[in-house]
Short mmCIF file of N, CA and C in Angstrom, two decimals:
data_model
loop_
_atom_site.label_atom_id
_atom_site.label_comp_id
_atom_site.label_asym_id
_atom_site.label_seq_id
_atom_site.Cartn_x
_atom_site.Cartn_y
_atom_site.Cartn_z
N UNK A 1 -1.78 69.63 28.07
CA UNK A 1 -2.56 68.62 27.41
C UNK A 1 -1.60 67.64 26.73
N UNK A 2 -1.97 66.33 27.19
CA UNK A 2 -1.03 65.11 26.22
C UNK A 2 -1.05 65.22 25.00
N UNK A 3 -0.13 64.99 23.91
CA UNK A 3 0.01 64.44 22.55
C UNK A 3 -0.45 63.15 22.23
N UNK A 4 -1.23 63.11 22.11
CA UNK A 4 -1.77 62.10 21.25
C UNK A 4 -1.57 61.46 19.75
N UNK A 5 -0.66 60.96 19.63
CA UNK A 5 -0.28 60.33 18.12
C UNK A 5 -0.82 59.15 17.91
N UNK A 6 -0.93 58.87 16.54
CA UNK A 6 -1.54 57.36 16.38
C UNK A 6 -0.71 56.26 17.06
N UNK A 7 0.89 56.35 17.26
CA UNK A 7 0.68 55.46 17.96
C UNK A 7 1.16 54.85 19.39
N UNK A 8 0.21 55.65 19.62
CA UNK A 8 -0.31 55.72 21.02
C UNK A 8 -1.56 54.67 21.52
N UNK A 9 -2.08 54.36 20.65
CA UNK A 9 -3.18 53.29 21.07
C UNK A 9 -2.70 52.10 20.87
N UNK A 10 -2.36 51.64 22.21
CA UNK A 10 -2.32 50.35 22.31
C UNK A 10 -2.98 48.96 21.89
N UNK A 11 -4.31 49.36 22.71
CA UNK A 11 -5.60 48.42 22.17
C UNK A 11 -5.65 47.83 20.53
N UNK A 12 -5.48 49.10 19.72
CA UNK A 12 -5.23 48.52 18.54
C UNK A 12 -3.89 47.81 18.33
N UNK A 13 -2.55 47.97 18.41
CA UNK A 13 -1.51 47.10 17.88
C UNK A 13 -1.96 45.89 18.68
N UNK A 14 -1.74 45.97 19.94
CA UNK A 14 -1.94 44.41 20.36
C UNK A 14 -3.07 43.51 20.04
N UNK A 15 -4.49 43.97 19.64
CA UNK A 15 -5.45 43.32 18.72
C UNK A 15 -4.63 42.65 17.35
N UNK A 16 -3.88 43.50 16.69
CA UNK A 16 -3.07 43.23 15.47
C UNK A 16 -2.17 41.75 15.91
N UNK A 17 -1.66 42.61 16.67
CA UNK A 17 -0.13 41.45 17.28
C UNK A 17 -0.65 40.03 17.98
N UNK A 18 -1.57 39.54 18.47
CA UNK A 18 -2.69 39.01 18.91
C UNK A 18 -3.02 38.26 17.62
N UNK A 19 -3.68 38.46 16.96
CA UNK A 19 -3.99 38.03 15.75
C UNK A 19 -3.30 37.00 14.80
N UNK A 20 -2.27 37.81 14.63
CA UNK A 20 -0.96 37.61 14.27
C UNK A 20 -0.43 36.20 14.76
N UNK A 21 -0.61 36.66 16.05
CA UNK A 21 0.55 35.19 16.88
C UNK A 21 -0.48 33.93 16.63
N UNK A 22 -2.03 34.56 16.96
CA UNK A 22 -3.04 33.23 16.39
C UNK A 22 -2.47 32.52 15.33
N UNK A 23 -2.45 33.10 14.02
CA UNK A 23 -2.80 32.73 13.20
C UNK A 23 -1.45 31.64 12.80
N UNK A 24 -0.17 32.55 13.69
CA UNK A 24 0.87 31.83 13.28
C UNK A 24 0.74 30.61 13.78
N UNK A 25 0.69 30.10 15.66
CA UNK A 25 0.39 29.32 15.93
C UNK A 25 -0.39 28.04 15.38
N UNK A 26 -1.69 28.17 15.25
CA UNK A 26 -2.72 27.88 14.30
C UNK A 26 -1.75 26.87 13.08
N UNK A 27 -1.32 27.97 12.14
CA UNK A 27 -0.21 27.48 10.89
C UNK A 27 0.49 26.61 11.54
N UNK A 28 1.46 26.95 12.20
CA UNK A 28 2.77 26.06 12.83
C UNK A 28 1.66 24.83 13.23
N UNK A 29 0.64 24.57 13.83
CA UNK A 29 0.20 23.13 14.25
C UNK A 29 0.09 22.22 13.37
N UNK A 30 -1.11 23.30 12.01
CA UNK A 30 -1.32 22.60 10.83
C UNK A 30 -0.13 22.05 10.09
N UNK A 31 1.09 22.23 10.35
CA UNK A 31 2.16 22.03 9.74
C UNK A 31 2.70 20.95 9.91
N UNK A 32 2.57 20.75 11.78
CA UNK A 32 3.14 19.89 12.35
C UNK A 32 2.52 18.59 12.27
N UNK A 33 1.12 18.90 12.29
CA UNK A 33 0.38 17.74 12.39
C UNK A 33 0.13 16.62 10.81
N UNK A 34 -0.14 17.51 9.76
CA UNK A 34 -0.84 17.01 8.49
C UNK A 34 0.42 15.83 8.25
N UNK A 35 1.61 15.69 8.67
CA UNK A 35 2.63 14.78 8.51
C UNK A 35 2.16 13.57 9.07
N UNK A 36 2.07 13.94 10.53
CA UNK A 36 1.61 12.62 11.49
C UNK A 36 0.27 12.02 10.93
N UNK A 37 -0.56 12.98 10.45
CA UNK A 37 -2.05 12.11 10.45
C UNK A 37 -1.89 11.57 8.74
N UNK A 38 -0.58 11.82 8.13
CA UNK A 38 -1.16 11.47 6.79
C UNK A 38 -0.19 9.63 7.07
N UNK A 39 0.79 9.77 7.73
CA UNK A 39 1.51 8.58 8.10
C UNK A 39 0.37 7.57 8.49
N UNK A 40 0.16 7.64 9.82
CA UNK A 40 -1.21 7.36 10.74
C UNK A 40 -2.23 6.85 9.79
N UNK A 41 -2.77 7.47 8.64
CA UNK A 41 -3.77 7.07 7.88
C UNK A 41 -2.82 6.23 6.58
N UNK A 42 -1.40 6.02 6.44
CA UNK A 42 -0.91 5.52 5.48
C UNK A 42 -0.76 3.77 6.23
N UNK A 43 0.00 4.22 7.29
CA UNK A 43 0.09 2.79 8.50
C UNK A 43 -1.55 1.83 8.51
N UNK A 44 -2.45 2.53 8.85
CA UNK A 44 -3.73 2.02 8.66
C UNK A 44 -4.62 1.34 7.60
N UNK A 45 -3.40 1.93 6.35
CA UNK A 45 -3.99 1.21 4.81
C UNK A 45 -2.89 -0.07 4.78
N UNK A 46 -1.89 0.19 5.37
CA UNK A 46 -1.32 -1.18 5.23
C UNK A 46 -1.25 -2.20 6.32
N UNK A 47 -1.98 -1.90 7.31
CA UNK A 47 -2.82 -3.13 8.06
C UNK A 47 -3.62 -3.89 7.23
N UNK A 48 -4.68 -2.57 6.67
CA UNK A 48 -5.60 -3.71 5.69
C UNK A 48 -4.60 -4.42 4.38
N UNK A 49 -4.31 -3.81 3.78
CA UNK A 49 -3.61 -4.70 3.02
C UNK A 49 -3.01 -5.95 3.29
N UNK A 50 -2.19 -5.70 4.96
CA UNK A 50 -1.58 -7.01 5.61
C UNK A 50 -2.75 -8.18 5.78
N UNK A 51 -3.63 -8.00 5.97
CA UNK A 51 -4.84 -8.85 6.45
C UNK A 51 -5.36 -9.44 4.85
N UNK A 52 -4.99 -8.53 3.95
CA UNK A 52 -5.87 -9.14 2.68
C UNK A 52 -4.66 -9.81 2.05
N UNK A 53 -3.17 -9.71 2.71
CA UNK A 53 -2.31 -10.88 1.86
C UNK A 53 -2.88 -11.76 2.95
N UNK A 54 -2.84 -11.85 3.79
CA UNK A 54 -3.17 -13.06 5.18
C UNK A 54 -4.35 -13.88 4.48
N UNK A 55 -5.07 -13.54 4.14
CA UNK A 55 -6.15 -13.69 3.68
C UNK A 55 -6.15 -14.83 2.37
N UNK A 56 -5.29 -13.69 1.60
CA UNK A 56 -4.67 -14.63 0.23
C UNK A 56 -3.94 -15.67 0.48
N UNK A 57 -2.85 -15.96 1.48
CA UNK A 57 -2.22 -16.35 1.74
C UNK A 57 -3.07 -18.51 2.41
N UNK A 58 -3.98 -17.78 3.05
CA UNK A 58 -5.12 -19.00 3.50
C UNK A 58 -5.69 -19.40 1.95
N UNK A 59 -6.48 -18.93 1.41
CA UNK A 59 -6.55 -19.10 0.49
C UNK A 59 -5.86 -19.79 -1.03
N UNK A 60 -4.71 -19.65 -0.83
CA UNK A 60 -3.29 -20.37 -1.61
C UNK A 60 -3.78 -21.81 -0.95
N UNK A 61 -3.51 -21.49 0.46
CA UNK A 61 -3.27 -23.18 0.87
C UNK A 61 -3.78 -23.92 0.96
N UNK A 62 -5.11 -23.16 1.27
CA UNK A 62 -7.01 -24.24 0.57
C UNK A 62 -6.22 -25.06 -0.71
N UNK A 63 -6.63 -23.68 -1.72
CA UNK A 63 -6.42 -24.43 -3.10
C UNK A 63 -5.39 -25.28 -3.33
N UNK A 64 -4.03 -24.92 -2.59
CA UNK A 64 -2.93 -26.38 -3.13
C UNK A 64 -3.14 -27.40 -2.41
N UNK A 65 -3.81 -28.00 -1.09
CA UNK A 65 -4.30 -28.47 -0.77
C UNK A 65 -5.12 -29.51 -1.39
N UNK A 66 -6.56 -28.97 -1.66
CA UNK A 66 -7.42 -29.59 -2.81
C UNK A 66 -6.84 -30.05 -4.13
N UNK A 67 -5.78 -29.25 -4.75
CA UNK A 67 -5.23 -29.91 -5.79
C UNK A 67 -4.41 -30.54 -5.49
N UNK A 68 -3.84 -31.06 -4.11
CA UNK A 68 -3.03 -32.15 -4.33
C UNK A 68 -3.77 -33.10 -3.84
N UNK A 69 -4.89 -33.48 -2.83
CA UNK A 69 -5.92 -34.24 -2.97
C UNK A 69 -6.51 -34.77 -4.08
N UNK A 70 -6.79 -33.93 -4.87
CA UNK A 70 -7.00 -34.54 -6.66
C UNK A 70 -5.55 -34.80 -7.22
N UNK A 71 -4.81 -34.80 -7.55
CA UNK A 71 -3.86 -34.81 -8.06
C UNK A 71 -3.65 -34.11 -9.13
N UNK A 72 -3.94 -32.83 -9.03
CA UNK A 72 -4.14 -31.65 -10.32
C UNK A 72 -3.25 -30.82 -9.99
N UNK A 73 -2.59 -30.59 -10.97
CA UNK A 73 -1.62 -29.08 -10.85
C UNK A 73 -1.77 -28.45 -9.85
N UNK A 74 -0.38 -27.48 -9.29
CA UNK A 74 -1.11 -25.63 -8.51
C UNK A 74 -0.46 -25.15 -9.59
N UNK A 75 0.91 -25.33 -9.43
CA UNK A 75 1.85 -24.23 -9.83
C UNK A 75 2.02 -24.26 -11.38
N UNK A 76 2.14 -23.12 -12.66
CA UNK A 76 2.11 -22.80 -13.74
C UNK A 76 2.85 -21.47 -13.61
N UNK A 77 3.97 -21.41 -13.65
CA UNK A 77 4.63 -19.96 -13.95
C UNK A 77 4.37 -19.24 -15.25
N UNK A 78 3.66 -20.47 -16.64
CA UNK A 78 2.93 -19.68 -17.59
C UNK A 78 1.61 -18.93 -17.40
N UNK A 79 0.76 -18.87 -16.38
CA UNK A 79 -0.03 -18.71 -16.47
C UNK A 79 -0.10 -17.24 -14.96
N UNK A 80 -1.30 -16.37 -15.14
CA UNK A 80 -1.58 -15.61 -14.14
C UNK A 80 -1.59 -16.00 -12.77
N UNK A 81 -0.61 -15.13 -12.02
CA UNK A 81 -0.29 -15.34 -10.67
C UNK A 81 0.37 -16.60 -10.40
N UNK A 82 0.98 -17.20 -11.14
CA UNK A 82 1.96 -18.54 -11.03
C UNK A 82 1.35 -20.16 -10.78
N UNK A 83 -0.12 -19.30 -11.19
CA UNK A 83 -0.71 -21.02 -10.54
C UNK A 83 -1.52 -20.99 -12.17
N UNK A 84 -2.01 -22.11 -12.15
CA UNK A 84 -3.08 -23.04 -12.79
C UNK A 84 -3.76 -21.55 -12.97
N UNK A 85 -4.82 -21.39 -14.16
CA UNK A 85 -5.99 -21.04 -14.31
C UNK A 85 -7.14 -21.28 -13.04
N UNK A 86 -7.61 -22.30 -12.91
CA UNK A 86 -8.30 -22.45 -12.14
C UNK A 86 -8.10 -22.32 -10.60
N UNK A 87 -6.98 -22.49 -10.20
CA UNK A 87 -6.17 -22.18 -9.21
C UNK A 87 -6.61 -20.39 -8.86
N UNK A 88 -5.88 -19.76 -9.69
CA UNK A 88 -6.22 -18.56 -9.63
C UNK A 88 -7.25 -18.06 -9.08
N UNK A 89 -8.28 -18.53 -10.48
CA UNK A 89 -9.85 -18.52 -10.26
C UNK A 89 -10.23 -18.17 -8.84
N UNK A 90 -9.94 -19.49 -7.97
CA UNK A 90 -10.61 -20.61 -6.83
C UNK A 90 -10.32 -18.98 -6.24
N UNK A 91 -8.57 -19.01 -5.74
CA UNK A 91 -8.21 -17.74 -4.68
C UNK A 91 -8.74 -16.39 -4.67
N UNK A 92 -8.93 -15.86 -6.13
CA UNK A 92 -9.71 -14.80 -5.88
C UNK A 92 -11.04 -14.38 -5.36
N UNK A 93 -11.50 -15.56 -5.85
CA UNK A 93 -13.09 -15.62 -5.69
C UNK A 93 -13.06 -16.20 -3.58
N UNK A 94 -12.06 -16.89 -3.53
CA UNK A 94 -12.16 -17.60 -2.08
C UNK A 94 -11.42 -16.22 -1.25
N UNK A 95 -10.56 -15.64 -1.16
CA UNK A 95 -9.81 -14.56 -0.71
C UNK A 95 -10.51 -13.08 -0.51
N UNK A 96 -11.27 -13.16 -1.90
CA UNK A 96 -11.83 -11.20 -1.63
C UNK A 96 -11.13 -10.51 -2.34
N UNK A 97 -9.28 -10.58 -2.32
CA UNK A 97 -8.57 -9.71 -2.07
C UNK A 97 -8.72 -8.78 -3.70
N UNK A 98 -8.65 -7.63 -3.65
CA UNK A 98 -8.35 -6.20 -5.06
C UNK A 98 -7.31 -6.57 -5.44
N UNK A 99 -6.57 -7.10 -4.73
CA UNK A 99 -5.21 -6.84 -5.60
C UNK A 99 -4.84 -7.72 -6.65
N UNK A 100 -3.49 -8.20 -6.58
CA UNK A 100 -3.18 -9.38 -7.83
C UNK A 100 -1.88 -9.42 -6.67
N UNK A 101 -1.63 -11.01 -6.96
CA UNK A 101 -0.85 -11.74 -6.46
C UNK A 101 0.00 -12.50 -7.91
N UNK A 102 1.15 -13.33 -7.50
CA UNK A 102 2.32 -14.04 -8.15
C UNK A 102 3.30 -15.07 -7.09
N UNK A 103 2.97 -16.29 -7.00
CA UNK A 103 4.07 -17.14 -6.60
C UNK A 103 4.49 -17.21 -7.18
N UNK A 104 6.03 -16.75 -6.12
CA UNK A 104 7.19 -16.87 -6.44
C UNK A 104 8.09 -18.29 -6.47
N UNK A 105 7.68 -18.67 -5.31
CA UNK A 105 8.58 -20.09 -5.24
C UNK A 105 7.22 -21.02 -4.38
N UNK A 106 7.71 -22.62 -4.86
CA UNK A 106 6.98 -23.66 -4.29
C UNK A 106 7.80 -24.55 -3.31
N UNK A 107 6.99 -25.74 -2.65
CA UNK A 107 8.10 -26.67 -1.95
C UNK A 107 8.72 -27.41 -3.56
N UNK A 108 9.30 -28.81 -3.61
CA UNK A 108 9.58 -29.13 -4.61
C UNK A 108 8.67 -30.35 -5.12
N UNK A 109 7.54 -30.22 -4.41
CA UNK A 109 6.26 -31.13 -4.68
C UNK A 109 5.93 -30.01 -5.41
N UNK A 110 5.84 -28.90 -5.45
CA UNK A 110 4.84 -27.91 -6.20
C UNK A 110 3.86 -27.27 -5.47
N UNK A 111 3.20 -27.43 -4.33
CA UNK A 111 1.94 -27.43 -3.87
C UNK A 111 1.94 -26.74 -2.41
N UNK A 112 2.96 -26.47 -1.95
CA UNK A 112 3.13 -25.62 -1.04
C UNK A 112 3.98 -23.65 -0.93
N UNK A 113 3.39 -23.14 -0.58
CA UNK A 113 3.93 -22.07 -1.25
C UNK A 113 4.38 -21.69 -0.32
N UNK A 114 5.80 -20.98 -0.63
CA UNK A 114 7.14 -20.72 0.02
C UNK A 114 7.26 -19.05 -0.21
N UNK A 115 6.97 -18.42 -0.70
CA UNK A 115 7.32 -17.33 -1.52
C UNK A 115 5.53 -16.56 -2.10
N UNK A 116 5.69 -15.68 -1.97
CA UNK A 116 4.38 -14.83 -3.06
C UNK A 116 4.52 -13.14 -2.47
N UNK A 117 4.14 -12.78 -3.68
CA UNK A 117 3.95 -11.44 -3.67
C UNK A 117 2.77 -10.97 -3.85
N UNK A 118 2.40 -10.10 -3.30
CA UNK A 118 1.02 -9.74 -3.56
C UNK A 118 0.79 -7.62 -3.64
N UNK A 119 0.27 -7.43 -4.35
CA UNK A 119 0.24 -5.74 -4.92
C UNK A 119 -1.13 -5.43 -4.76
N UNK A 120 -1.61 -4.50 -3.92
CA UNK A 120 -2.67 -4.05 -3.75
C UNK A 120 -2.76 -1.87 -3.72
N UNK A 121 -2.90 -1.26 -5.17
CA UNK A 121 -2.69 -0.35 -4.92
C UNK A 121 -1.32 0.20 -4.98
N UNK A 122 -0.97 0.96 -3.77
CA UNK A 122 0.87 1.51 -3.85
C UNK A 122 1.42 0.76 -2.86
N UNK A 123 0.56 -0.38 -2.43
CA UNK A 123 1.21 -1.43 -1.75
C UNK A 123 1.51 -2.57 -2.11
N UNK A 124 2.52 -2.87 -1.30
CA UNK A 124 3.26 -4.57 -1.96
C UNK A 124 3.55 -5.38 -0.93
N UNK A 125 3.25 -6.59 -0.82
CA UNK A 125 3.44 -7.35 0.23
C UNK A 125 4.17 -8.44 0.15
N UNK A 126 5.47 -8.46 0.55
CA UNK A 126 6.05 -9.54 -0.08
C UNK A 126 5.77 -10.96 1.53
N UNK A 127 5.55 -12.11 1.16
CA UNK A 127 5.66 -13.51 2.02
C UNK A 127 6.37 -14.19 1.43
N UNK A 128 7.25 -15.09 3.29
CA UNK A 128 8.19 -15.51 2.93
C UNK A 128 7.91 -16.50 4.39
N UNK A 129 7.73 -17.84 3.70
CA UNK A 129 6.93 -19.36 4.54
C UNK A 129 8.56 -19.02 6.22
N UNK A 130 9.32 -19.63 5.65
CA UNK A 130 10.45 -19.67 6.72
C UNK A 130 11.18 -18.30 6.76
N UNK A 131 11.46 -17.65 7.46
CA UNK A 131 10.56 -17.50 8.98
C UNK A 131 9.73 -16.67 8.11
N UNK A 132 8.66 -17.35 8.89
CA UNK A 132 7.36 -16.69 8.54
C UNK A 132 7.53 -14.98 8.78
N UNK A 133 7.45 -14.42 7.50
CA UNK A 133 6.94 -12.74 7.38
C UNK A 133 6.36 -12.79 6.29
N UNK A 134 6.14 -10.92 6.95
CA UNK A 134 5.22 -10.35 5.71
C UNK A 134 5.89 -9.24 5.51
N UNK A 135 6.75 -8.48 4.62
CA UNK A 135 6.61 -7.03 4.48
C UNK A 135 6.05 -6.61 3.33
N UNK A 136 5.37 -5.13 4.16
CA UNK A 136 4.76 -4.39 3.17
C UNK A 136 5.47 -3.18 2.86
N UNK A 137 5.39 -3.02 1.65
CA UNK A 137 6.09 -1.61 1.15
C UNK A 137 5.05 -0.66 0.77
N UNK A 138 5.37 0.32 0.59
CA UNK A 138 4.73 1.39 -0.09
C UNK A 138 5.76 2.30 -1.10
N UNK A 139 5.05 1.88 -2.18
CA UNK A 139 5.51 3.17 -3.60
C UNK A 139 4.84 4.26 -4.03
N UNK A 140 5.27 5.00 -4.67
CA UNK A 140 5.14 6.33 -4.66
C UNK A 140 5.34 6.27 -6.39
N UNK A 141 4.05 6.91 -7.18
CA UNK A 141 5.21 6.75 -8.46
C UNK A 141 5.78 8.42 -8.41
N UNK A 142 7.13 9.16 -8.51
CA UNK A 142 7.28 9.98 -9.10
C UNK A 142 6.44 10.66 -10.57
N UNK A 143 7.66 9.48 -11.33
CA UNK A 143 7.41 9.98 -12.64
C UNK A 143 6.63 8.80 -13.46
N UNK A 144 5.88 8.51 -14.48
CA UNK A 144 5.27 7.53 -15.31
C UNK A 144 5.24 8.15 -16.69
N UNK A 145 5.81 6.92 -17.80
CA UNK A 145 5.77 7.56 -18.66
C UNK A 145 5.62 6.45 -19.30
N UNK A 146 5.04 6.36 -20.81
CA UNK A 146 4.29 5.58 -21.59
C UNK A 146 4.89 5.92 -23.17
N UNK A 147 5.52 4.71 -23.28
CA UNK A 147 6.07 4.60 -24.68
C UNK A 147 5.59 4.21 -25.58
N UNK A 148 4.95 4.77 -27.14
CA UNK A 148 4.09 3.93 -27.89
C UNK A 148 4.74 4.06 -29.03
N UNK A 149 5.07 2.61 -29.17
CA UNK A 149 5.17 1.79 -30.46
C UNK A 149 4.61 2.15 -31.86
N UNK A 150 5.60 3.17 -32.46
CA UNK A 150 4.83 3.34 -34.11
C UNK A 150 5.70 2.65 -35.02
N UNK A 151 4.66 1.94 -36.07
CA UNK A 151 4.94 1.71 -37.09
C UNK A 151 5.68 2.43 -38.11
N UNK A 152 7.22 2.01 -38.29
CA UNK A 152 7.87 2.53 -39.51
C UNK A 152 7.45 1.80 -40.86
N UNK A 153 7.15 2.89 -41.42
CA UNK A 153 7.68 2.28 -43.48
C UNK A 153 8.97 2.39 -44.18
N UNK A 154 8.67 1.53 -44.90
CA UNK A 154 10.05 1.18 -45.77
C UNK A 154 10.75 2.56 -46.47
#
């Protein structure tokens, strides 16, 4: 009569070992993949963003446009986003765009824009008239930290 020891049954380890290799497999994909699809879905937020400086960007040139038809200001480096108050105004409301924008540089009429940055989120889009580009960045904050100002006494 055979000996029979536990392990002797096959059926069971290779159910185990089986299992096993699933699960590793399985893991190893999830591993491989969550990189590609988080890129893939990062690439895809900065299309839109590219389209909403494009956007801003039309929008700039409406408004300096019209103000040089009137003969009214664009550019104010005192003021939000480097233009006029109302300037501003016009682009946001004409554009759509979430983010916040800043010209950087003009022609030397004032009224053509050469330069702007635009921040939407952990994106940044910098334009630049000759040769025409756009890059977009993406930041990451690590660390953030917030310094508050106390009052000393004498």
């Amino acid at each position: 009569m055979p000996n029979k020891t536990p392990l002797s049954h096959p059926t069971k380890h290779r159910w185990v070992i089986t299992t096993v290799s699933v699960i590793t497999i399985v893991l190893a994909i999830l591993v491989a993949a969550i990189p590609s699809a988080l890129f893939i879905m990062r690439r895809a937020d900065a299309q839109v963003v590219l389209g909403n400086a494009k956007s801003l960007r039309l929008a700039l040139q409406v408004a300096a446009t019209e103000c040089y038809a009137a003969g009214d200001p664009f550019q104010d480096t005192s003021c939000e986003g480097g233009v006029t108050e109302t300037v501003w105004t016009r682009v946001i409301t004409d554009s759509k765009v979430p983010g916040d924008f800043w010209v950087l540089q003009t022609d030397e009429r004032g009224y053509e824009v050469i330069r702007f940055f635009y921040q939407e989120g952990d994106f940044t889009v910098m334009y630049c008239k000759e040769p025409l580009t756009y890059e977009v960045y993406y930041q990451e904050s690590y660390i953030r930290t917030q310094h508050f100002q106390t009052e000393s006494t004498p």
